[in-house]
Structures are given as structure tokens and as C-alpha cells.
Short mmCIF file of C-alpha atoms in Angstrom, two decimals:
data_model
loop_
_atom_site.label_atom_id
_atom_site.label_comp_id
_atom_site.label_asym_id
_atom_site.label_seq_id
_atom_site.Cartn_x
_atom_site.Cartn_y
_atom_site.Cartn_z
CA MET A 25 -17.06 -60.77 61.19
CA SER A 26 -18.66 -61.52 57.99
CA GLY A 27 -16.25 -64.47 57.15
CA THR A 28 -16.06 -65.10 53.53
CA ILE A 29 -18.55 -63.18 52.50
CA PRO A 30 -17.43 -59.51 51.52
CA ILE A 31 -19.44 -56.46 52.93
CA PHE A 32 -19.88 -55.13 49.49
CA LYS A 33 -20.63 -56.85 46.30
CA ALA A 34 -18.06 -57.68 43.74
CA TRP A 35 -18.97 -55.29 41.16
CA ALA A 36 -19.16 -52.24 43.46
CA SER A 37 -15.83 -50.43 42.93
CA GLU A 38 -13.81 -48.74 45.66
CA TRP A 39 -14.96 -45.31 44.51
CA LEU A 40 -18.86 -46.38 44.41
CA ILE A 41 -18.61 -47.85 47.55
CA ARG A 42 -16.88 -44.53 49.26
CA ILE A 43 -19.62 -42.35 47.17
CA THR A 44 -22.05 -44.50 48.91
CA LEU A 45 -21.00 -44.12 52.57
CA PHE A 46 -20.68 -40.35 52.18
CA MET A 47 -24.10 -40.21 50.61
CA MET A 48 -25.16 -42.51 53.85
CA ILE A 49 -23.58 -40.37 56.58
CA LEU A 50 -24.41 -36.98 55.14
CA PRO A 51 -28.01 -36.97 55.90
CA SER A 52 -27.45 -37.94 59.55
CA LEU A 53 -24.82 -35.18 60.08
CA LEU A 54 -26.85 -32.54 58.67
CA LEU A 55 -29.23 -33.44 61.60
CA PHE A 56 -26.84 -32.48 63.97
CA GLY A 57 -26.72 -28.97 62.49
CA LEU A 58 -30.27 -28.30 61.67
CA SER A 59 -31.29 -26.80 64.86
CA THR A 60 -28.80 -24.11 64.33
CA ALA A 61 -28.91 -23.46 60.71
CA ASN A 62 -31.15 -20.37 61.33
CA GLY A 63 -32.53 -20.28 64.84
CA ALA A 64 -34.62 -17.02 64.11
CA ALA A 65 -36.05 -18.94 61.23
CA ALA A 66 -36.84 -21.77 63.01
CA ALA A 67 -38.29 -19.83 65.97
CA GLY A 68 -40.51 -18.03 63.51
CA TYR A 69 -42.11 -21.14 61.81
CA TYR A 70 -42.92 -22.96 64.74
CA GLY A 71 -43.83 -19.94 66.87
CA ILE A 72 -41.39 -20.24 69.49
CA GLU A 73 -38.54 -18.70 71.33
CA PRO A 74 -35.05 -18.97 69.85
CA ALA A 75 -34.03 -20.99 73.34
CA ASP A 76 -36.58 -23.43 72.46
CA VAL A 77 -34.77 -24.21 68.91
CA GLN A 78 -31.55 -24.36 71.01
CA TYR A 79 -33.16 -26.91 73.47
CA SER A 80 -34.30 -29.00 70.62
CA MET A 81 -30.95 -29.37 69.56
CA ILE A 82 -29.79 -30.37 73.19
CA VAL A 83 -32.45 -32.95 73.14
CA PHE A 84 -31.30 -34.46 70.09
CA TYR A 85 -27.61 -34.39 71.53
CA ALA A 86 -28.89 -36.12 74.95
CA ALA A 87 -30.42 -39.05 72.81
CA VAL A 88 -27.33 -39.54 70.98
CA ALA A 89 -25.18 -39.81 73.75
CA GLY A 90 -27.83 -41.71 76.48
CA PHE A 91 -28.40 -44.06 73.75
CA PHE A 92 -24.93 -44.81 72.50
CA ALA A 93 -24.07 -47.62 75.15
CA LEU A 94 -27.48 -49.57 74.45
CA GLU A 95 -27.16 -49.09 70.66
CA ARG A 96 -24.51 -51.56 70.43
CA ARG A 97 -26.60 -54.07 71.50
CA PHE A 98 -28.95 -54.03 68.65
CA PHE A 99 -26.17 -53.18 66.32
CA THR A 100 -24.89 -56.83 67.17
CA TYR A 101 -28.00 -58.47 67.25
CA ILE A 102 -29.42 -57.43 63.83
CA ALA A 103 -27.82 -57.81 60.52
CA THR A 104 -25.72 -54.60 59.19
CA LYS A 105 -27.88 -53.95 56.35
CA GLU A 106 -31.30 -54.54 57.84
CA TYR A 107 -30.09 -52.34 60.90
CA PHE A 108 -29.34 -49.39 58.36
CA PHE A 109 -32.67 -49.51 56.84
CA ILE A 110 -34.62 -49.54 60.23
CA SER A 111 -32.53 -46.47 61.47
CA THR A 112 -32.89 -44.85 57.96
CA ALA A 113 -36.95 -45.19 58.14
CA LEU A 114 -36.99 -44.02 61.77
CA GLN A 115 -35.05 -40.69 60.85
CA ILE A 116 -37.42 -40.42 57.76
CA ILE A 117 -40.35 -40.51 59.82
CA THR A 118 -39.18 -38.43 62.52
CA SER A 119 -38.21 -36.06 60.13
CA TYR A 120 -41.63 -36.11 58.52
CA ILE A 121 -43.38 -35.58 61.63
CA CYS A 122 -41.02 -32.55 62.48
CA TYR A 123 -41.82 -31.09 59.04
CA ARG A 124 -45.71 -31.25 59.72
CA THR A 125 -46.02 -30.30 63.36
CA HIS A 126 -46.41 -27.00 65.09
CA ASN A 127 -46.34 -28.24 68.33
CA LEU A 128 -43.53 -27.39 70.89
CA TYR A 129 -43.58 -30.57 72.74
CA VAL A 130 -44.02 -32.82 69.51
CA LEU A 131 -41.20 -31.45 68.23
CA PHE A 132 -38.88 -32.19 71.50
CA VAL A 133 -40.19 -35.81 71.74
CA PHE A 134 -39.66 -36.63 67.67
CA ARG A 135 -35.82 -34.82 67.83
CA PHE A 136 -35.27 -37.14 70.79
CA LEU A 137 -36.40 -40.31 69.23
CA GLN A 138 -34.37 -38.84 65.88
CA GLY A 139 -31.51 -38.85 67.65
CA MET A 140 -31.70 -42.12 68.91
CA ALA A 141 -32.24 -43.26 65.40
CA ASN A 142 -29.30 -41.10 64.28
CA CYS A 143 -27.21 -42.85 66.61
CA GLY A 144 -27.68 -46.41 65.29
CA SER A 145 -27.00 -44.78 61.38
CA THR A 146 -23.85 -43.09 62.56
CA SER A 147 -22.61 -46.15 64.41
CA ILE A 148 -23.09 -47.82 61.04
CA ALA A 149 -21.46 -45.56 59.33
CA ILE A 150 -18.23 -45.18 61.06
CA THR A 151 -18.03 -49.08 61.28
CA LEU A 152 -18.16 -49.12 57.40
CA ILE A 153 -15.71 -46.40 57.09
CA PHE A 154 -13.19 -48.43 59.30
CA SER A 155 -13.75 -51.52 57.26
CA ARG A 156 -12.35 -49.99 54.17
CA LEU A 157 -9.38 -48.32 55.73
CA LYS A 158 -6.32 -50.79 55.65
CA GLY A 159 -3.04 -50.66 57.18
CA GLU A 160 -1.36 -48.95 60.30
CA ARG A 161 -2.85 -45.43 59.51
CA ALA A 162 -6.36 -46.66 59.01
CA ARG A 163 -7.15 -45.30 62.76
CA GLU A 164 -5.65 -41.90 62.29
CA ILE A 165 -7.66 -41.59 58.93
CA GLY A 166 -10.51 -43.00 60.18
CA TYR A 167 -11.40 -40.52 62.74
CA SER A 168 -9.82 -37.74 61.01
CA LEU A 169 -12.49 -38.21 58.23
CA PHE A 170 -15.28 -38.55 60.87
CA TYR A 171 -14.53 -35.82 63.01
CA CYS A 172 -13.80 -33.56 60.30
CA PHE A 173 -17.40 -33.90 58.79
CA LEU A 174 -18.58 -33.32 62.30
CA LEU A 175 -16.60 -30.15 62.73
CA CYS A 176 -17.72 -28.79 59.47
CA ILE A 177 -21.45 -29.82 59.46
CA GLY A 178 -22.23 -26.46 61.36
CA ALA A 179 -20.95 -24.37 58.83
CA PHE A 180 -21.69 -26.42 56.12
CA THR A 181 -25.34 -26.58 57.14
CA THR A 182 -25.50 -22.96 57.09
CA LEU A 183 -24.19 -22.52 53.76
CA ILE A 184 -26.45 -24.86 52.12
CA THR A 185 -29.64 -24.05 54.11
CA ALA A 186 -29.09 -19.74 53.80
CA PRO A 187 -30.36 -19.61 50.30
CA LEU A 188 -33.23 -21.99 50.74
CA LEU A 189 -34.52 -20.29 53.89
CA ASP A 190 -34.66 -17.03 51.58
CA ALA A 191 -37.41 -18.63 49.77
CA PHE A 192 -38.98 -21.22 51.92
CA ASP A 193 -40.20 -21.81 55.26
CA PHE A 194 -37.98 -23.50 57.92
CA ASN A 195 -39.70 -26.89 57.59
CA VAL A 196 -38.61 -27.30 53.93
CA LEU A 197 -35.22 -28.39 55.48
CA TYR A 198 -36.69 -31.49 56.95
CA LYS A 199 -38.10 -32.40 53.81
CA ILE A 200 -34.91 -32.16 51.65
CA ILE A 201 -33.22 -34.57 54.42
CA ILE A 202 -36.16 -36.69 53.85
CA PHE A 203 -35.47 -36.86 50.05
CA SER A 204 -31.18 -36.64 50.84
CA TYR A 205 -31.48 -40.33 52.66
CA LEU A 206 -32.85 -42.22 49.41
CA PRO A 207 -29.66 -41.98 47.27
CA GLY A 208 -27.77 -43.40 50.11
CA ALA A 209 -30.50 -46.05 50.65
CA VAL A 210 -30.59 -47.31 47.28
CA LEU A 211 -26.86 -47.41 46.75
CA MET A 212 -26.74 -49.44 50.11
CA PHE A 213 -29.72 -51.60 48.95
CA PHE A 214 -27.70 -52.75 45.76
CA ALA A 215 -24.36 -52.40 46.48
CA MET A 216 -24.11 -54.28 50.17
CA ASN A 217 -24.44 -57.96 50.99
CA ASN A 218 -26.65 -58.81 53.85
CA VAL A 219 -23.93 -59.72 56.26
CA ARG A 220 -23.05 -59.09 60.04
CA LEU A 221 -19.95 -57.16 61.32
CA ASN A 222 -20.41 -58.63 64.62
CA ARG A 223 -21.22 -61.89 66.35
CA LYS A 224 -25.03 -61.77 66.98
CA PHE A 225 -25.57 -61.66 70.37
CA PRO A 226 -29.20 -62.11 71.85
CA LEU A 227 -31.41 -59.07 72.99
CA TYR A 228 -31.81 -59.62 76.74
CA GLN A 229 -31.47 -57.66 79.57
CA LEU A 230 -31.24 -54.66 78.09
CA ASP A 231 -30.72 -51.51 80.69
CA TRP A 232 -33.65 -49.59 79.65
CA SER A 233 -33.64 -47.85 83.41
CA SER A 234 -30.05 -46.69 83.14
CA PHE A 235 -30.79 -45.26 79.53
CA ILE A 236 -33.79 -43.53 80.87
CA ILE A 237 -32.24 -42.24 84.07
CA TYR A 238 -28.95 -41.00 81.98
CA ALA A 239 -31.01 -39.41 79.12
CA SER A 240 -33.30 -37.85 81.56
CA GLY A 241 -30.42 -36.27 83.40
CA LEU A 242 -28.83 -34.81 80.69
CA CYS A 243 -32.19 -33.32 78.96
CA LEU A 244 -32.51 -31.70 82.37
CA LEU A 245 -28.75 -30.38 82.60
CA GLY A 246 -29.32 -28.84 78.89
CA TYR A 247 -32.77 -27.43 80.08
CA VAL A 248 -31.09 -25.60 83.33
CA LEU A 249 -28.07 -24.46 80.69
CA VAL A 250 -30.28 -23.49 77.98
CA TYR A 251 -32.93 -21.54 80.08
CA GLY A 252 -31.30 -20.61 83.26
CA GLN A 253 -30.02 -17.11 82.45
CA GLN A 254 -33.14 -16.26 80.96
CA ARG A 255 -35.37 -17.20 83.85
CA TYR A 256 -32.92 -15.81 86.28
CA TRP A 257 -31.50 -19.26 87.37
CA PHE A 258 -32.66 -20.25 90.78
CA GLN A 259 -35.32 -17.63 91.39
CA ASP A 260 -37.40 -19.58 88.75
CA THR A 261 -39.01 -22.92 90.53
CA ARG A 262 -38.64 -24.84 87.18
CA ILE A 263 -34.78 -24.01 86.80
CA LEU A 264 -34.14 -25.13 90.51
CA SER A 265 -36.23 -28.27 90.21
CA SER A 266 -34.53 -29.46 87.06
CA THR A 267 -31.24 -28.72 88.83
CA ILE A 268 -32.09 -30.94 91.95
CA ALA A 269 -33.51 -33.59 89.80
CA SER A 270 -30.75 -33.69 87.15
CA VAL A 271 -28.37 -34.17 90.47
CA ILE A 272 -30.43 -36.93 91.99
CA LEU A 273 -30.76 -38.92 88.57
CA PHE A 274 -26.96 -38.75 88.07
CA ALA A 275 -26.47 -39.74 91.35
CA THR A 276 -28.70 -42.69 91.07
CA LEU A 277 -26.85 -43.33 88.02
CA VAL A 278 -23.67 -43.60 89.60
CA LEU A 279 -25.10 -45.75 92.16
CA ARG A 280 -26.77 -48.10 90.03
CA GLN A 281 -23.71 -48.52 87.59
CA LYS A 282 -21.48 -49.30 90.72
CA SER A 283 -23.84 -52.07 91.97
CA LEU A 284 -24.59 -53.65 88.22
CA LYS A 285 -22.65 -56.99 87.37
CA ARG A 286 -22.58 -55.48 83.56
CA PRO A 287 -22.79 -51.30 84.15
CA TYR A 288 -24.26 -49.48 81.01
CA LEU A 289 -21.47 -47.03 81.61
CA ASP A 290 -18.32 -48.31 82.69
CA LEU A 291 -17.13 -45.89 85.46
CA GLU A 292 -13.55 -47.42 85.69
CA VAL A 293 -12.43 -45.32 82.83
CA PHE A 294 -12.09 -42.35 85.17
CA LYS A 295 -9.43 -44.08 86.89
CA TYR A 296 -7.18 -43.65 83.91
CA ARG A 297 -5.34 -40.62 83.97
CA ASN A 298 -5.11 -40.48 80.08
CA PHE A 299 -8.82 -40.57 79.77
CA LYS A 300 -9.61 -37.75 82.62
CA ILE A 301 -7.01 -35.41 80.48
CA GLY A 302 -9.07 -36.33 77.17
CA ALA A 303 -12.31 -35.49 78.71
CA LEU A 304 -10.95 -32.08 80.03
CA MET A 305 -9.06 -31.25 76.62
CA ILE A 306 -12.63 -32.32 74.90
CA PHE A 307 -14.50 -29.87 77.32
CA VAL A 308 -12.19 -27.10 76.95
CA LEU A 309 -12.26 -27.47 73.27
CA TYR A 310 -16.00 -27.22 72.91
CA ILE A 311 -16.22 -24.14 74.96
CA CYS A 312 -13.63 -22.62 72.24
CA ARG A 313 -15.79 -24.10 69.34
CA GLY A 314 -18.89 -22.43 71.20
CA THR A 315 -17.45 -18.85 70.54
CA LEU A 316 -18.04 -19.49 66.77
CA GLY A 317 -21.51 -19.46 67.59
CA VAL A 318 -20.87 -15.89 69.09
CA THR A 319 -19.12 -14.95 66.20
CA SER A 320 -22.33 -15.88 63.71
CA VAL A 321 -24.59 -13.81 66.27
CA TYR A 322 -22.15 -10.97 66.23
CA PHE A 323 -22.52 -10.82 62.50
CA ALA A 324 -25.97 -11.15 62.19
CA ALA A 325 -26.91 -8.47 65.25
CA VAL A 326 -24.27 -6.29 64.85
CA LEU A 327 -22.78 -6.18 61.24
CA GLY A 328 -26.40 -6.85 59.95
CA MET A 329 -25.05 -9.58 57.87
CA ASP A 330 -27.54 -11.91 56.28
CA PRO A 331 -27.62 -15.73 56.57
CA ILE A 332 -25.94 -16.15 52.74
CA HIS A 333 -23.29 -14.00 53.49
CA ILE A 334 -22.30 -15.19 56.80
CA ALA A 335 -22.37 -18.67 55.17
CA PHE A 336 -19.78 -17.50 52.94
CA LEU A 337 -17.77 -16.55 55.38
CA MET A 338 -18.09 -19.82 57.07
CA LEU A 339 -16.20 -21.15 54.34
CA ALA A 340 -13.08 -19.71 55.62
CA ASN A 341 -13.75 -21.95 58.81
CA ILE A 342 -14.42 -25.05 56.64
CA ALA A 343 -11.11 -24.65 54.86
CA GLY A 344 -9.39 -24.35 58.26
CA ILE A 345 -10.77 -27.41 59.68
CA ILE A 346 -9.70 -29.62 56.61
CA ILE A 347 -6.47 -27.85 56.59
CA GLY A 348 -5.98 -28.69 60.32
CA VAL A 349 -7.12 -32.24 60.28
CA ILE A 350 -4.86 -32.98 57.42
CA ILE A 351 -1.79 -31.64 59.22
CA SER A 352 -3.04 -33.10 62.87
CA SER A 353 -3.56 -36.83 61.23
CA ARG A 354 -0.22 -36.35 59.68
CA LEU A 355 1.44 -35.55 63.08
CA VAL A 356 -0.17 -38.29 64.70
CA VAL A 357 1.07 -40.97 62.08
CA LEU A 358 4.50 -39.44 62.30
CA ARG A 359 4.21 -40.54 65.86
CA LYS A 360 4.66 -36.83 67.26
CA PRO A 361 3.95 -36.41 70.87
CA ILE A 362 0.07 -35.64 71.28
CA ARG A 363 1.02 -33.00 73.56
CA LEU A 364 2.58 -30.99 71.07
CA VAL A 365 -0.37 -31.51 68.74
CA TRP A 366 -2.66 -30.15 71.68
CA ILE A 367 -0.12 -27.14 71.76
CA TYR A 368 -0.11 -25.83 68.48
CA GLY A 369 -4.11 -26.55 68.24
CA PHE A 370 -4.79 -24.70 71.58
CA MET A 371 -2.33 -21.96 70.56
CA LEU A 372 -4.05 -21.45 67.31
CA LEU A 373 -7.41 -21.13 68.97
CA LEU A 374 -5.42 -18.50 71.50
CA ILE A 375 -4.81 -16.71 68.41
CA PHE A 376 -8.16 -16.58 67.02
CA HIS A 377 -9.79 -15.25 70.37
CA VAL A 378 -7.06 -12.47 70.77
CA TRP A 379 -7.43 -11.49 67.14
CA MET A 380 -11.48 -11.31 67.23
CA CYS A 381 -11.30 -9.40 70.28
CA PHE A 382 -9.26 -6.27 68.06
CA LEU A 383 -11.84 -7.01 65.34
CA PHE A 384 -14.96 -6.95 66.97
CA ASP A 385 -16.35 -3.55 66.80
CA THR A 386 -19.60 -1.67 65.83
CA GLN A 387 -18.31 -1.58 62.16
CA ALA A 388 -15.90 -3.88 60.54
CA ASP A 389 -14.96 -5.04 57.07
CA PRO A 390 -16.27 -8.95 56.68
CA VAL A 391 -13.39 -9.65 54.36
CA SER A 392 -10.87 -8.94 57.44
CA PHE A 393 -12.79 -11.69 59.43
CA MET A 394 -11.83 -14.66 56.91
CA LEU A 395 -8.03 -15.40 58.08
CA PRO A 396 -8.76 -15.64 61.81
CA LEU A 397 -11.94 -17.78 61.24
#
């Protein structure tokens, strides 16, 4: 850890530190929801298909997931303050290129690089959030705060971008994100000491090969899932080739991890029952969360609602997420069985889906959707 030197300077109050952390993590989280802020506006500006906009988001996520294991090596080698500014600078540069370009392939490449840089800044933010939380509830509060932000960010991005896209082109969102990094960066520069949160570990034997294999496999799998239906699945040679290539890459990755002394991804975790159950629950949860996108499409395509009104409806979803996070974290702190928390959560999701089935019609009152959302 940082030894006798505190992470933040003595004059920085606790509230200033909290504001700094919020200003630091907000732009990085906004990049997660940027591609889905308004798919039609993005497609119109770049002159691409809506599926291309969706795939740019997949490429970003693939970079975050693929780089996560390798990122820890850089985190332990570079001092935290320096690492934050490197990650922030990379995100500003990639955002500027996304702001300037009209080329689809340039957009894909720099969204991928943006995801790698975002992984670094998010890792720093999570670590610093946990460093400010003390006591037995620190773990629960820390994860609750972060995942609350993560779940809300899609609806929040739609809310703040809808009025902007009525007046400006889509690329102006990247310009806003560039400037949104500045307050957090300035506050971090003055308030944080140049300390390390981990013991320095040299950058040798970096497993770039596993990263490339893993990230490429994720990108190809995402390509199949995004473009498959549009191109009639395996009737299209590109979909068939991508499927075969992704299977080969993932098989190669597994064999490589088993042969390495220090694997990039420790596959031993799959031997633990709780990990497999947790992974299954997350998979089911995100399928259920995906229906929120279907709901937004229904509001726009069937009810003819504009993005601003859809965004205000999504305020109900944000309120529900915040209430749900408070209740669930409280249940965990009180040592209630995790299965009970899961049952409560998935029962509410079941009620939401059944309710929406009855509400979906060619004509409906938007206010009636607020409670289920």
C-alpha cells in the first residue's frame, strides 16, 4: 500500500474526495452507454447501419473484458496518479478521433482502444472508492455504488443526450465527454498524492498473445450475434467464417491457459460451484436487462415517442435501480441468504415482463409504463 503517505492530501475534505471520485468515474461510465444513447442519430451521422452502431459498443465491451487481466500488471507497475492521467489522456485522444472521423473501421479500432483505456481508469476508480470505505460494510457498499452507476448509466446517458441530439450532430457527444474529463483530472492532480496502491511489480512476461486471442474471439462472437440475423446466419460466408474462427480462438485460448504456468485467465474458477451459479445468474440477468432495449424501441417505433420523452420515462427505471440497490445491499449487510435476495430480484423481473406483455399495444398511455419500469 502507500505506507505512511495518505492517498489524498491533508487539506482535501472527505466530501471533496467523494466529488473528485464521482467526477473521475462519470465520463468513463458515459462511454459505456454512448453507443446506445441514440442509435439512429449515430447511424445517420456516421453514414452506417444501426447494427454497426451496436457492434461499436460490442467492440468497446470486448476490449474492456479482454484487457481486464492484463491491465492489473500495468496498475501494479505504474504509480496510481500517473496511471490515471495516462488512461485519461488515451480516452481523450480516442474520443477526439471518434469525434472527427466518419470512417466505420477507424471508429471500430479507436472504440476498441478506448475500451482498453477505459478499463484502466475504471479499475483505478473502483480501487479508490474501496479505499474510502471503512468497516465491515465496505465491500457491500463499494460494489453497490459501482453497479448502481453501471446499471443506471444507459438510462442516464439517454436522459442527458436526448436534448443535445435535437440541436447538434451525434459526434458532439464525444466533445462533451472530452471536456467532462477535465474537472475530475484537475481535482485529481491537486488533491491526490503520488502514491502506489500496490507493491511495484515489473512489466515482464506480459501475455499479449492471450489478450489478442481472447479479445479477437469476443469481437468475432459479437459480430456473429449482431449481424447474424440480418445476414441469414450461416447462409452468409462471413457469419460462418466468424463462427468457426471464434470457436478455434476460444479452443486455442483454453489449451493455452492449461499449458501456462501463470495463466492469463485462471480456468480453475470453473471448478467452484458458486462461481458457475453466479455466472449463470449474471447471464440470465443481462438477458432480462436486454428487454429494456426492446421497450425503448417499442416506445420509439410503435408509440412514436421522441428520445426526450423516452428519457423522462427512463427516470422511473433509474429510481427503481437505486431503490433496489439500497434494499439488496441492506439485505446482504444483514446476512440474509443470497438465494432469498435472488428470488426477490427475479420475481420483480418476472412481474415486469408479464406486466409489459399486457401493456404492449399499438396505442398506450406512456404514464402506465412508469410503475413497471
